[in-house]
Amino acid sequence: MREILGRRRRLLSKRSGGRPDQISAALTFAGTWQWPVLPGVGLQQPGSPQCACPDPECATPGAHPFDPGILAATSDERMVRWWWTNRPTAPVVLATGGPGPSAVSLPAIAAARSLAVLDRAGVRVGPVVATPDRWSLLVAPYSMPHLGELLYAKDHVPGSLRFHGTGGYVVLPPSETGQGEVRWERAPLPGSASPWLPDIEALVDVLVDTLTHTGVSAPEF
């Protein structure tokens, strides 16, 4: 089985300069998994650190919606195919908060340590999206009142821990942004009808504790 999966990954890596093409990924997210997506603004040129948006000091180059805006996110395959046929290198942006996943993100070093803690505790983790600086753990949609109750019980919630619920977004693989390549640290299982997602309460204690107590450098960026 590992040999088959490894062969599949090698075949995918031969497409689009070493990554599966964006349109195939976007169609899987939207058509198969019913996650609402839209194209991100992208970069001025491939490999460039400069965002294609009008802001010369953009803080998240390439990694945000612009035109269309976040409210245009959809799981309609015809719309998704039209977008990426016209913009084949556009980053794939997931609109979080339902009907697709929500997410919680934190600096990469702290995220790696958090996953190790969760694994040792036997806590099942869903898909994890990684950039060079930050990792995003995809979770089941949560309401802001429910999240507020979870966080209210904490003495301190580090500012570097970010929550992506309704109205938010996360860039999905195999996108390229000014921060670098977006990849799966924990990929959904191949052939999943819809990836399993944990509830936020199963993860939030470990994420807060890792950032607060382990001495991991976690700047608020």
Short mmCIF file of N, CA, C and O in Angstrom, two decimals, residues 89-194:
data_model
loop_
_atom_site.label_atom_id
_atom_site.label_comp_id
_atom_site.label_asym_id
_atom_site.label_seq_id
_atom_site.Cartn_x
_atom_site.Cartn_y
_atom_site.Cartn_z
N THR A 89 -2.43 29.63 -11.95
CA THR A 89 -1.47 29.60 -10.85
C THR A 89 -1.99 30.29 -9.59
O THR A 89 -1.24 30.45 -8.62
N ALA A 90 -3.26 30.68 -9.59
CA ALA A 90 -3.80 31.38 -8.43
C ALA A 90 -3.81 30.49 -7.20
O ALA A 90 -4.15 29.30 -7.29
N PRO A 91 -3.41 31.01 -6.03
CA PRO A 91 -3.52 30.23 -4.80
C PRO A 91 -4.97 29.80 -4.55
O PRO A 91 -5.91 30.48 -4.96
N VAL A 92 -5.13 28.66 -3.90
CA VAL A 92 -6.46 28.15 -3.56
C VAL A 92 -6.79 28.60 -2.14
O VAL A 92 -6.11 28.21 -1.18
N VAL A 93 -7.82 29.44 -2.01
CA VAL A 93 -8.20 29.99 -0.72
C VAL A 93 -9.48 29.30 -0.24
O VAL A 93 -10.48 29.25 -0.95
N LEU A 94 -9.42 28.76 0.97
CA LEU A 94 -10.59 28.15 1.61
C LEU A 94 -11.29 29.18 2.48
O LEU A 94 -10.66 29.81 3.34
N ALA A 95 -12.58 29.36 2.26
CA ALA A 95 -13.39 30.20 3.15
C ALA A 95 -13.77 29.36 4.37
O ALA A 95 -14.48 28.36 4.24
N THR A 96 -13.29 29.74 5.53
CA THR A 96 -13.47 28.93 6.73
C THR A 96 -14.80 29.23 7.43
O THR A 96 -15.43 30.24 7.18
N GLY A 97 -15.19 28.30 8.29
CA GLY A 97 -16.33 28.54 9.16
C GLY A 97 -17.61 27.86 8.76
O GLY A 97 -18.66 28.13 9.32
N GLY A 98 -17.58 26.98 7.79
CA GLY A 98 -18.76 26.26 7.37
C GLY A 98 -19.31 26.83 6.08
O GLY A 98 -19.30 28.04 5.90
N PRO A 99 -19.73 25.92 5.17
CA PRO A 99 -19.86 24.48 5.34
C PRO A 99 -18.55 23.71 5.34
O PRO A 99 -18.53 22.53 5.65
N GLY A 100 -17.46 24.38 4.98
CA GLY A 100 -16.16 23.73 5.05
C GLY A 100 -15.55 23.85 6.43
O GLY A 100 -16.20 24.27 7.39
N PRO A 101 -14.26 23.50 6.56
CA PRO A 101 -13.61 23.53 7.87
C PRO A 101 -13.42 24.93 8.42
O PRO A 101 -13.42 25.92 7.69
N SER A 102 -13.23 25.00 9.73
CA SER A 102 -12.61 26.14 10.36
C SER A 102 -11.14 25.78 10.54
O SER A 102 -10.69 24.71 10.11
N ALA A 103 -10.36 26.66 11.16
CA ALA A 103 -8.94 26.37 11.35
C ALA A 103 -8.43 27.14 12.55
O ALA A 103 -9.01 28.12 12.99
N VAL A 104 -7.30 26.64 13.07
CA VAL A 104 -6.54 27.37 14.09
C VAL A 104 -5.09 27.31 13.64
O VAL A 104 -4.60 26.25 13.23
N SER A 105 -4.40 28.46 13.68
CA SER A 105 -3.03 28.50 13.18
C SER A 105 -2.09 29.07 14.22
O SER A 105 -2.50 29.86 15.09
N LEU A 106 -0.82 28.67 14.13
CA LEU A 106 0.20 29.12 15.07
C LEU A 106 1.57 28.99 14.41
O LEU A 106 1.71 28.32 13.38
N PRO A 107 2.59 29.63 14.98
CA PRO A 107 3.93 29.54 14.39
C PRO A 107 4.39 28.10 14.23
O PRO A 107 4.06 27.22 15.04
N ALA A 108 5.17 27.86 13.17
CA ALA A 108 5.52 26.49 12.76
C ALA A 108 6.21 25.69 13.86
O ALA A 108 5.90 24.51 14.06
N ILE A 109 7.15 26.30 14.58
CA ILE A 109 7.88 25.56 15.62
C ILE A 109 6.93 25.09 16.72
O ILE A 109 6.96 23.93 17.14
N ALA A 110 6.08 26.00 17.18
CA ALA A 110 5.12 25.64 18.22
C ALA A 110 4.12 24.61 17.71
O ALA A 110 3.70 23.71 18.44
N ALA A 111 3.73 24.72 16.43
CA ALA A 111 2.77 23.77 15.86
C ALA A 111 3.36 22.37 15.82
O ALA A 111 2.69 21.38 16.16
N ALA A 112 4.63 22.26 15.43
CA ALA A 112 5.27 20.94 15.37
C ALA A 112 5.32 20.31 16.76
O ALA A 112 5.07 19.10 16.92
N ARG A 113 5.64 21.10 17.77
CA ARG A 113 5.70 20.57 19.13
C ARG A 113 4.30 20.20 19.63
O ARG A 113 4.13 19.19 20.33
N SER A 114 3.32 20.99 19.25
CA SER A 114 1.94 20.69 19.65
C SER A 114 1.48 19.37 19.06
O SER A 114 0.84 18.56 19.73
N LEU A 115 1.80 19.13 17.77
CA LEU A 115 1.41 17.87 17.14
C LEU A 115 2.07 16.69 17.84
O LEU A 115 1.45 15.63 18.01
N ALA A 116 3.33 16.86 18.26
CA ALA A 116 4.02 15.78 18.97
C ALA A 116 3.32 15.47 20.29
O ALA A 116 3.15 14.30 20.66
N VAL A 117 2.89 16.52 21.01
CA VAL A 117 2.17 16.32 22.27
C VAL A 117 0.84 15.63 22.03
O VAL A 117 0.46 14.69 22.75
N LEU A 118 0.11 16.07 21.02
CA LEU A 118 -1.18 15.47 20.70
C LEU A 118 -1.03 14.01 20.30
O LEU A 118 -1.83 13.15 20.69
N ASP A 119 0.01 13.72 19.52
CA ASP A 119 0.25 12.33 19.12
C ASP A 119 0.54 11.44 20.33
O ASP A 119 0.02 10.32 20.43
N ARG A 120 1.36 11.94 21.25
CA ARG A 120 1.68 11.14 22.43
C ARG A 120 0.46 10.90 23.29
O ARG A 120 0.33 9.86 23.94
N ALA A 121 -0.46 11.87 23.28
CA ALA A 121 -1.67 11.74 24.08
C ALA A 121 -2.74 10.91 23.37
O ALA A 121 -3.81 10.65 23.94
N GLY A 122 -2.48 10.51 22.14
CA GLY A 122 -3.45 9.72 21.39
C GLY A 122 -4.61 10.52 20.85
O GLY A 122 -5.67 9.95 20.55
N VAL A 123 -4.44 11.84 20.72
CA VAL A 123 -5.50 12.70 20.19
C VAL A 123 -5.42 12.70 18.67
O VAL A 123 -4.38 12.99 18.08
N ARG A 124 -6.52 12.37 18.03
CA ARG A 124 -6.55 12.32 16.57
C ARG A 124 -6.59 13.74 15.99
O ARG A 124 -7.40 14.57 16.42
N VAL A 125 -5.71 13.99 15.04
CA VAL A 125 -5.61 15.30 14.41
C VAL A 125 -6.03 15.18 12.95
O VAL A 125 -5.74 14.16 12.30
N GLY A 126 -6.69 16.19 12.45
CA GLY A 126 -7.10 16.19 11.05
C GLY A 126 -6.02 16.74 10.15
O GLY A 126 -4.84 16.78 10.51
N PRO A 127 -6.39 17.20 8.95
CA PRO A 127 -5.41 17.76 8.02
C PRO A 127 -4.70 18.98 8.61
O PRO A 127 -5.31 19.79 9.32
N VAL A 128 -3.41 19.11 8.30
CA VAL A 128 -2.61 20.24 8.75
C VAL A 128 -1.94 20.87 7.55
O VAL A 128 -1.24 20.20 6.79
N VAL A 129 -2.15 22.17 7.37
CA VAL A 129 -1.57 22.93 6.27
C VAL A 129 -0.34 23.67 6.78
O VAL A 129 -0.39 24.29 7.85
N ALA A 130 0.75 23.62 6.03
CA ALA A 130 2.00 24.22 6.48
C ALA A 130 2.55 25.21 5.47
O ALA A 130 2.54 24.97 4.26
N THR A 131 3.02 26.34 5.99
CA THR A 131 3.88 27.27 5.25
C THR A 131 5.19 27.33 6.02
O THR A 131 5.29 26.78 7.12
N PRO A 132 6.23 27.96 5.47
CA PRO A 132 7.48 28.02 6.22
C PRO A 132 7.35 28.65 7.60
O PRO A 132 8.11 28.30 8.51
N ASP A 133 6.39 29.55 7.79
CA ASP A 133 6.29 30.27 9.05
C ASP A 133 5.18 29.79 9.97
O ASP A 133 5.32 29.82 11.20
N ARG A 134 4.06 29.35 9.39
CA ARG A 134 2.89 29.01 10.20
C ARG A 134 2.24 27.73 9.71
O ARG A 134 2.28 27.43 8.51
N TRP A 135 1.65 27.00 10.64
CA TRP A 135 0.87 25.82 10.31
C TRP A 135 -0.57 26.07 10.74
O TRP A 135 -0.84 26.71 11.77
N SER A 136 -1.51 25.54 9.95
CA SER A 136 -2.94 25.66 10.24
C SER A 136 -3.53 24.27 10.42
O SER A 136 -3.41 23.43 9.53
N LEU A 137 -4.16 24.04 11.56
CA LEU A 137 -4.84 22.77 11.83
C LEU A 137 -6.31 22.94 11.47
O LEU A 137 -7.00 23.82 12.02
N LEU A 138 -6.78 22.16 10.51
CA LEU A 138 -8.17 22.25 10.11
C LEU A 138 -9.04 21.52 11.12
O LEU A 138 -8.71 20.41 11.56
N VAL A 139 -10.15 22.15 11.49
CA VAL A 139 -11.04 21.60 12.51
C VAL A 139 -12.49 21.74 12.04
O VAL A 139 -12.78 22.45 11.06
N ALA A 140 -13.39 21.08 12.73
CA ALA A 140 -14.81 21.19 12.42
C ALA A 140 -15.27 22.63 12.66
O ALA A 140 -14.75 23.32 13.54
N PRO A 141 -16.25 23.11 11.90
CA PRO A 141 -16.74 24.47 12.11
C PRO A 141 -17.18 24.69 13.55
O PRO A 141 -17.79 23.83 14.17
N TYR A 142 -16.85 25.85 14.08
CA TYR A 142 -17.24 26.21 15.44
C TYR A 142 -17.87 27.60 15.43
O TYR A 142 -17.61 28.40 14.53
N SER A 143 -18.70 27.86 16.41
CA SER A 143 -19.30 29.19 16.53
C SER A 143 -18.40 30.07 17.38
O SER A 143 -17.65 29.59 18.23
N MET A 144 -18.47 31.37 17.18
CA MET A 144 -17.67 32.29 17.98
C MET A 144 -18.07 32.26 19.46
O MET A 144 -17.19 32.32 20.33
N PRO A 145 -19.37 32.15 19.79
CA PRO A 145 -19.70 32.02 21.22
C PRO A 145 -19.08 30.78 21.85
O PRO A 145 -18.59 30.84 22.99
N HIS A 146 -19.07 29.66 21.13
CA HIS A 146 -18.47 28.44 21.67
C HIS A 146 -16.97 28.62 21.85
O HIS A 146 -16.40 28.23 22.88
N LEU A 147 -16.30 29.21 20.86
CA LEU A 147 -14.87 29.47 20.98
C LEU A 147 -14.61 30.41 22.14
O LEU A 147 -13.65 30.21 22.91
N GLY A 148 -15.44 31.44 22.30
CA GLY A 148 -15.26 32.37 23.40
C GLY A 148 -15.33 31.70 24.75
O GLY A 148 -14.55 32.02 25.66
N GLU A 149 -16.23 30.74 24.90
CA GLU A 149 -16.33 30.00 26.16
C GLU A 149 -15.07 29.20 26.45
O GLU A 149 -14.59 29.15 27.58
N LEU A 150 -14.51 28.58 25.40
CA LEU A 150 -13.29 27.80 25.58
C LEU A 150 -12.12 28.69 25.99
O LEU A 150 -11.32 28.33 26.87
N LEU A 151 -12.01 29.85 25.37
CA LEU A 151 -10.87 30.72 25.64
C LEU A 151 -11.03 31.51 26.93
O LEU A 151 -10.04 31.89 27.56
N TYR A 152 -12.27 31.75 27.34
CA TYR A 152 -12.51 32.51 28.57
C TYR A 152 -11.93 31.80 29.78
O TYR A 152 -11.51 32.44 30.76
N ALA A 153 -11.89 30.48 29.73
CA ALA A 153 -11.37 29.70 30.86
C ALA A 153 -9.85 29.74 30.95
O ALA A 153 -9.29 29.26 31.93
N LYS A 154 -9.18 30.32 29.95
CA LYS A 154 -7.72 30.38 29.95
C LYS A 154 -7.22 31.63 30.65
O LYS A 154 -7.81 32.70 30.53
N ASP A 155 -6.11 31.49 31.38
CA ASP A 155 -5.50 32.66 32.00
C ASP A 155 -4.92 33.60 30.95
O ASP A 155 -4.93 34.83 31.13
N HIS A 156 -4.40 33.02 29.87
CA HIS A 156 -3.77 33.83 28.82
C HIS A 156 -3.85 33.06 27.51
O HIS A 156 -3.59 31.86 27.48
N VAL A 157 -4.20 33.76 26.45
CA VAL A 157 -4.21 33.17 25.11
C VAL A 157 -3.22 33.96 24.26
O VAL A 157 -3.43 35.15 24.00
N PRO A 158 -2.10 33.35 23.87
CA PRO A 158 -1.08 34.07 23.10
C PRO A 158 -1.65 34.67 21.82
O PRO A 158 -2.46 34.05 21.13
N GLY A 159 -1.20 35.87 21.50
CA GLY A 159 -1.68 36.53 20.29
C GLY A 159 -1.26 35.86 19.01
O GLY A 159 -1.84 36.11 17.95
N SER A 160 -0.24 35.01 19.09
CA SER A 160 0.23 34.31 17.89
C SER A 160 -0.66 33.12 17.53
O SER A 160 -0.47 32.49 16.49
N LEU A 161 -1.63 32.80 18.40
CA LEU A 161 -2.60 31.75 18.11
C LEU A 161 -3.80 32.41 17.43
O LEU A 161 -4.46 33.26 18.03
N ARG A 162 -4.07 32.02 16.21
CA ARG A 162 -5.13 32.67 15.44
C ARG A 162 -6.23 31.67 15.12
O ARG A 162 -5.96 30.51 14.83
N PHE A 163 -7.44 32.17 15.12
CA PHE A 163 -8.61 31.32 14.87
C PHE A 163 -9.29 31.80 13.59
O PHE A 163 -9.57 32.98 13.41
N HIS A 164 -9.55 30.85 12.71
CA HIS A 164 -10.12 31.15 11.39
C HIS A 164 -11.51 30.52 11.32
O HIS A 164 -11.65 29.34 10.98
N GLY A 165 -12.51 31.30 11.69
CA GLY A 165 -13.89 30.83 11.67
C GLY A 165 -14.67 31.51 10.58
O GLY A 165 -14.13 31.82 9.50
N THR A 166 -15.94 31.78 10.83
CA THR A 166 -16.80 32.41 9.83
C THR A 166 -16.22 33.75 9.40
O THR A 166 -15.86 34.58 10.23
N GLY A 167 -16.11 33.95 8.09
CA GLY A 167 -15.56 35.18 7.55
C GLY A 167 -14.05 35.14 7.37
O GLY A 167 -13.47 36.08 6.83
N GLY A 168 -13.40 34.06 7.82
CA GLY A 168 -11.97 33.93 7.68
C GLY A 168 -11.58 33.08 6.49
O GLY A 168 -12.43 32.63 5.72
N TYR A 169 -10.28 32.84 6.36
CA TYR A 169 -9.80 32.03 5.23
C TYR A 169 -8.43 31.45 5.56
O TYR A 169 -7.71 31.92 6.44
N VAL A 170 -8.10 30.40 4.82
CA VAL A 170 -6.80 29.74 4.89
C VAL A 170 -6.41 29.37 3.46
O VAL A 170 -7.25 28.91 2.68
N VAL A 171 -5.15 29.56 3.11
CA VAL A 171 -4.66 29.15 1.80
C VAL A 171 -4.30 27.66 1.84
O VAL A 171 -3.63 27.20 2.78
N LEU A 172 -4.75 26.91 0.85
CA LEU A 172 -4.55 25.47 0.81
C LEU A 172 -3.47 25.08 -0.20
O LEU A 172 -3.21 25.82 -1.15
N PRO A 173 -2.85 23.90 -0.02
CA PRO A 173 -1.92 23.38 -1.02
C PRO A 173 -2.65 23.10 -2.34
O PRO A 173 -3.84 22.86 -2.33
N PRO A 174 -1.93 23.17 -3.46
CA PRO A 174 -0.49 23.35 -3.62
C PRO A 174 -0.15 24.78 -4.02
O PRO A 174 0.48 25.02 -5.06
N SER A 175 -0.55 25.76 -3.24
CA SER A 175 -0.41 27.16 -3.60
C SER A 175 1.00 27.67 -3.33
O SER A 175 1.75 27.11 -2.54
N GLU A 176 1.32 28.77 -3.99
CA GLU A 176 2.56 29.49 -3.73
C GLU A 176 2.22 30.92 -3.33
O GLU A 176 1.42 31.58 -3.99
N THR A 177 2.80 31.39 -2.22
CA THR A 177 2.57 32.75 -1.77
C THR A 177 3.92 33.41 -1.52
O THR A 177 4.98 32.79 -1.68
N GLY A 178 3.88 34.67 -1.10
CA GLY A 178 5.12 35.37 -0.81
C GLY A 178 5.88 34.78 0.35
O GLY A 178 7.09 35.00 0.49
N GLN A 179 5.20 34.01 1.21
CA GLN A 179 5.87 33.33 2.32
C GLN A 179 6.50 32.01 1.88
O GLN A 179 7.21 31.38 2.66
N GLY A 180 6.21 31.57 0.68
CA GLY A 180 6.75 30.32 0.19
C GLY A 180 5.65 29.34 -0.19
O GLY A 180 4.47 29.70 -0.30
N GLU A 181 6.04 28.09 -0.35
CA GLU A 181 5.11 27.05 -0.79
C GLU A 181 4.17 26.64 0.35
O GLU A 181 4.58 26.53 1.50
N VAL A 182 2.92 26.42 0.00
CA VAL A 182 1.92 25.90 0.95
C VAL A 182 1.81 24.40 0.69
O VAL A 182 1.56 23.97 -0.44
N ARG A 183 1.97 23.59 1.75
CA ARG A 183 2.00 22.13 1.59
C ARG A 183 1.19 21.48 2.70
O ARG A 183 0.78 22.15 3.66
N TRP A 184 0.97 20.19 2.55
CA TRP A 184 0.33 19.41 3.61
C TRP A 184 1.39 18.89 4.58
O TRP A 184 2.31 18.19 4.16
N GLU A 185 1.30 19.24 5.84
CA GLU A 185 2.10 18.58 6.88
C GLU A 185 1.43 17.27 7.28
O GLU A 185 2.09 16.27 7.52
N ARG A 186 0.11 17.29 7.38
CA ARG A 186 -0.69 16.08 7.56
C ARG A 186 -1.75 16.11 6.46
O ARG A 186 -2.71 16.89 6.53
N ALA A 187 -1.55 15.31 5.44
CA ALA A 187 -2.46 15.35 4.29
C ALA A 187 -3.72 14.55 4.56
O ALA A 187 -3.69 13.55 5.30
N PRO A 188 -4.86 14.96 3.99
CA PRO A 188 -6.05 14.11 4.05
C PRO A 188 -5.77 12.77 3.42
O PRO A 188 -4.95 12.66 2.50
N LEU A 189 -6.45 11.73 3.88
CA LEU A 189 -6.25 10.40 3.32
C LEU A 189 -6.67 10.39 1.86
O LEU A 189 -7.72 10.96 1.51
N PRO A 190 -5.88 9.77 0.98
CA PRO A 190 -6.26 9.70 -0.44
C PRO A 190 -7.62 9.04 -0.61
O PRO A 190 -7.94 8.05 0.06
N GLY A 191 -8.43 9.63 -1.49
CA GLY A 191 -9.73 9.05 -1.77
C GLY A 191 -10.80 9.38 -0.77
O GLY A 191 -11.90 8.84 -0.83
N SER A 192 -10.49 10.30 0.18
CA SER A 192 -11.49 10.65 1.19
C SER A 192 -12.71 11.30 0.53
O SER A 192 -12.58 12.20 -0.30
N ALA A 193 -13.91 10.84 0.91
CA ALA A 193 -15.12 11.50 0.44
C ALA A 193 -15.17 12.91 1.01
O ALA A 193 -15.53 13.87 0.33
N SER A 194 -14.80 13.05 2.26
CA SER A 194 -14.65 14.34 2.91
C SER A 194 -13.77 14.11 4.13
O SER A 194 -14.08 13.25 4.96
#
